[in-house]
Amino acid sequence: MKKSITITCLLLLLFTGINAQKLVLKVDEHVENRNFIETKLAGFIADKSLQNSGYQINMLLDKNLPTEGYKLTVTGKIIHILGADKNGLLYGMYELMQQVRFKGSLAKVTAISEQPRMAFRAIKFNLPYMAYRTYYSITQHDLVCRDVKFWEKYLDMMVENRFNVLSLWSLHLFHYMVIPKNYPEATQFNQFEMGEWKNLWTSIFRMAKERGIETYIINWNTFVSPSFARAHKLALYNERPSHFGVGDTSKIVEQYTKEIITQVINEYPDLTGLGITLGERMGGQSTDERRAWLDRTIFAGMKEANRKIKFIYRAPLSADKGSGGSTSEENDLGTRKQIEGLD
């Protein structure tokens, strides 16, 4: 009797071992964000029912698919996720996770193929730092926006919803990002405090890049930091920012703007690009004068940086010397000529 019980137990153990086959995950070694994908999937399959499902998930690049497109196929217990690029693989991965979350198991996953209809899928995020508006609805989020965990969740939300561009807007964010080498008076932060800010921006740009999200800093013109304005007794509209009117285009403001642009690009290698709004605080200038100001400051700073970046050129807000509300064919053609002349 004892011998019979022992044999039965051994058979149960053998059958249990056969049925509890481990899930196998294979990710194309040429994928730029392979570590991020593997980490995300490792967290997803932590559930024992998935770990012991016996499935194999293969994630491979397929250059024949359209940009950012993916294809998910199921053959028995083998799931293939094919992606045109790193974003395609990411979107295929999130599709798989979403199906399992809603349907309950890998066995219910169905094939699907998708590609984006729009290449540029962006969120405009108005930061509470030197914000365009100073309402409590914006300023109350000061501490939230300094929390790396908030940005991790926010970026996860973006990639899950297939956004691929995060644009961060501020009148003048740069003195929250660097201590200008030749104009240290432009920032109110000491080395330790700036170190905390740099960790924040570096983390945001790195996490965004892992998720296939481009990042842009977009500012208005012509603004400088309040501390720079006070130190040099100029552009005092920056102390309590007002948007419309004549901007300060003095030589020191131009040089400061040019240098801080170069420094930000060099110190944040994961930042995708910059952008401008050609309008606010540029009253009194003709459209040609505004474009010339860009050439001497923003674009000059970009040219002196140690790498090339992408650039968002927002349509000019006016075609006259006012601060907004007019257009003309001549101005549009001038803007187009300037854009096409950028290297």
Tab-separated table of C-alpha atoms in Angstrom, residues 30-181:
chain	number	residue	atom	x	y	z
A	30	HIS	CA	19.269	44.915	-32.217
A	31	VAL	CA	16.407	46.780	-30.536
A	32	GLU	CA	17.693	50.066	-29.095
A	33	ASN	CA	15.462	49.950	-26.002
A	34	ARG	CA	15.749	46.212	-25.407
A	35	ASN	CA	16.461	46.530	-21.674
A	36	PHE	CA	13.354	48.648	-21.146
A	37	ILE	CA	11.161	46.175	-23.060
A	38	GLU	CA	12.526	43.214	-21.107
A	39	THR	CA	12.023	45.014	-17.790
A	40	LYS	CA	8.422	45.931	-18.648
A	41	LEU	CA	7.594	42.400	-19.765
A	42	ALA	CA	9.301	40.883	-16.716
A	43	GLY	CA	6.969	42.885	-14.501
A	44	PHE	CA	3.995	41.910	-16.646
A	45	ILE	CA	4.673	38.135	-16.545
A	46	ALA	CA	5.389	38.111	-12.814
A	47	ASP	CA	1.946	36.527	-12.481
A	48	LYS	CA	2.530	32.773	-11.959
A	49	SER	CA	-0.263	31.858	-14.351
A	50	LEU	CA	1.725	33.580	-17.107
A	51	GLN	CA	5.123	32.348	-15.931
A	52	ASN	CA	3.991	28.727	-16.148
A	53	SER	CA	1.902	29.068	-19.292
A	54	GLY	CA	4.372	27.359	-21.615
A	55	TYR	CA	4.099	30.180	-24.146
A	56	GLN	CA	6.947	31.638	-26.150
A	57	ILE	CA	6.912	35.353	-26.989
A	58	ASN	CA	9.243	36.475	-29.781
A	59	MET	CA	9.796	40.176	-30.414
A	60	LEU	CA	11.559	40.896	-33.690
A	61	LEU	CA	12.264	43.840	-35.957
A	62	ASP	CA	10.694	43.734	-39.417
A	63	LYS	CA	11.807	46.543	-41.716
A	64	ASN	CA	9.052	45.664	-44.187
A	65	LEU	CA	6.415	47.092	-41.857
A	66	PRO	CA	5.477	50.800	-42.080
A	67	THR	CA	7.164	53.196	-39.639
A	68	GLU	CA	6.042	52.551	-36.033
A	69	GLY	CA	3.791	49.746	-37.268
A	70	TYR	CA	3.536	46.332	-35.636
A	71	LYS	CA	2.077	42.911	-36.275
A	72	LEU	CA	1.032	40.431	-33.588
A	73	THR	CA	0.494	36.806	-34.626
A	74	VAL	CA	-0.420	33.672	-32.667
A	75	THR	CA	0.507	30.123	-33.701
A	76	GLY	CA	-0.318	27.609	-30.989
A	77	LYS	CA	1.677	28.711	-27.988
A	78	ILE	CA	4.037	30.911	-29.957
A	79	ILE	CA	3.319	34.645	-30.101
A	80	HIS	CA	5.270	36.792	-32.528
A	81	ILE	CA	5.410	40.570	-32.152
A	82	LEU	CA	6.965	42.140	-35.218
A	83	GLY	CA	7.795	45.836	-35.185
A	84	ALA	CA	9.059	48.173	-37.886
A	85	ASP	CA	11.292	49.856	-35.296
A	86	LYS	CA	11.617	50.262	-31.543
A	87	ASN	CA	8.303	52.105	-31.346
A	88	GLY	CA	6.532	49.425	-33.359
A	89	LEU	CA	7.791	46.752	-30.969
A	90	LEU	CA	6.766	48.856	-27.972
A	91	TYR	CA	3.228	49.313	-29.305
A	92	GLY	CA	2.992	45.605	-30.078
A	93	MET	CA	4.118	44.793	-26.546
A	94	TYR	CA	1.513	47.105	-25.021
A	95	GLU	CA	-1.157	45.596	-27.279
A	96	LEU	CA	-0.268	42.137	-25.969
A	97	MET	CA	-0.355	43.286	-22.348
A	98	GLN	CA	-3.672	45.069	-22.881
A	99	GLN	CA	-5.283	41.995	-24.435
A	100	VAL	CA	-4.164	39.802	-21.538
A	101	ARG	CA	-5.340	42.391	-19.017
A	102	PHE	CA	-8.817	42.521	-20.554
A	103	LYS	CA	-9.193	38.884	-21.641
A	104	GLY	CA	-7.485	37.188	-18.713
A	105	SER	CA	-4.915	34.903	-20.353
A	106	LEU	CA	-2.427	34.447	-23.175
A	107	ALA	CA	-4.666	31.746	-24.623
A	108	LYS	CA	-7.219	34.404	-25.582
A	109	VAL	CA	-4.783	36.713	-27.373
A	110	THR	CA	-5.758	37.331	-31.016
A	111	ALA	CA	-3.743	38.494	-34.002
A	112	ILE	CA	-3.699	42.173	-34.922
A	113	SER	CA	-1.752	44.512	-37.193
A	114	GLU	CA	-1.645	48.304	-36.799
A	115	GLN	CA	0.168	51.368	-38.083
A	116	PRO	CA	-0.173	55.064	-37.180
A	117	ARG	CA	-2.235	57.401	-39.316
A	118	MET	CA	-0.318	60.425	-38.040
A	119	ALA	CA	3.459	60.509	-37.627
A	120	PHE	CA	3.483	63.330	-35.051
A	121	ARG	CA	1.298	62.558	-32.007
A	122	ALA	CA	2.051	65.155	-29.367
A	123	ILE	CA	1.020	66.412	-25.955
A	124	LYS	CA	1.478	70.087	-25.095
A	125	PHE	CA	2.389	70.265	-21.402
A	126	ASN	CA	2.413	73.735	-19.837
A	127	LEU	CA	4.966	73.632	-17.044
A	128	PRO	CA	4.423	75.598	-13.796
A	129	TYR	CA	7.950	77.045	-14.008
A	130	MET	CA	7.966	80.561	-15.451
A	131	ALA	CA	4.569	79.638	-16.781
A	132	TYR	CA	2.666	81.500	-19.461
A	133	ARG	CA	-0.200	81.848	-17.004
A	134	THR	CA	0.204	82.175	-13.239
A	135	TYR	CA	-3.198	80.872	-12.196
A	136	TYR	CA	-3.447	78.509	-9.238
A	137	SER	CA	-4.634	75.779	-11.615
A	138	ILE	CA	-1.040	75.711	-12.914
A	139	THR	CA	1.110	76.744	-9.955
A	140	GLN	CA	-0.468	74.172	-7.619
A	141	HIS	CA	1.337	71.463	-9.586
A	142	ASP	CA	4.822	72.801	-8.815
A	143	LEU	CA	5.860	69.929	-6.537
A	144	VAL	CA	4.050	67.282	-8.589
A	145	CYS	CA	6.085	68.225	-11.646
A	146	ARG	CA	9.306	67.816	-9.665
A	147	ASP	CA	8.485	64.177	-8.899
A	148	VAL	CA	10.258	61.701	-11.200
A	149	LYS	CA	7.638	59.056	-10.321
A	150	PHE	CA	4.915	61.325	-11.661
A	151	TRP	CA	6.739	61.610	-14.968
A	152	GLU	CA	7.338	57.864	-15.127
A	153	LYS	CA	3.586	57.240	-14.832
A	154	TYR	CA	2.796	60.084	-17.220
A	155	LEU	CA	5.177	58.752	-19.872
A	156	ASP	CA	3.771	55.248	-19.410
A	157	MET	CA	0.334	56.701	-20.098
A	158	MET	CA	1.659	58.388	-23.214
A	159	VAL	CA	3.207	55.285	-24.755
A	160	GLU	CA	0.179	53.162	-23.869
A	161	ASN	CA	-1.932	55.660	-25.819
A	162	ARG	CA	0.606	55.797	-28.666
A	163	PHE	CA	1.760	59.398	-28.157
A	164	ASN	CA	5.298	59.900	-29.431
A	165	VAL	CA	6.049	63.576	-28.636
A	166	LEU	CA	6.129	65.413	-25.301
A	167	SER	CA	6.450	69.183	-25.669
A	168	LEU	CA	7.227	71.108	-22.472
A	169	TRP	CA	6.211	74.775	-22.578
A	170	SER	CA	7.533	77.678	-20.527
A	171	LEU	CA	8.274	81.343	-21.146
A	172	HIS	CA	11.907	80.612	-20.357
A	173	LEU	CA	12.812	77.244	-18.808
A	174	PHE	CA	16.548	77.277	-19.417
A	175	HIS	CA	17.645	78.772	-16.079
A	176	TYR	CA	15.932	75.768	-14.424
A	177	MET	CA	18.174	73.493	-16.485
A	178	VAL	CA	21.694	74.947	-16.367
A	179	ILE	CA	23.806	77.510	-14.586
A	180	PRO	CA	24.951	79.636	-17.540
A	181	LYS	CA	28.740	79.613	-17.717
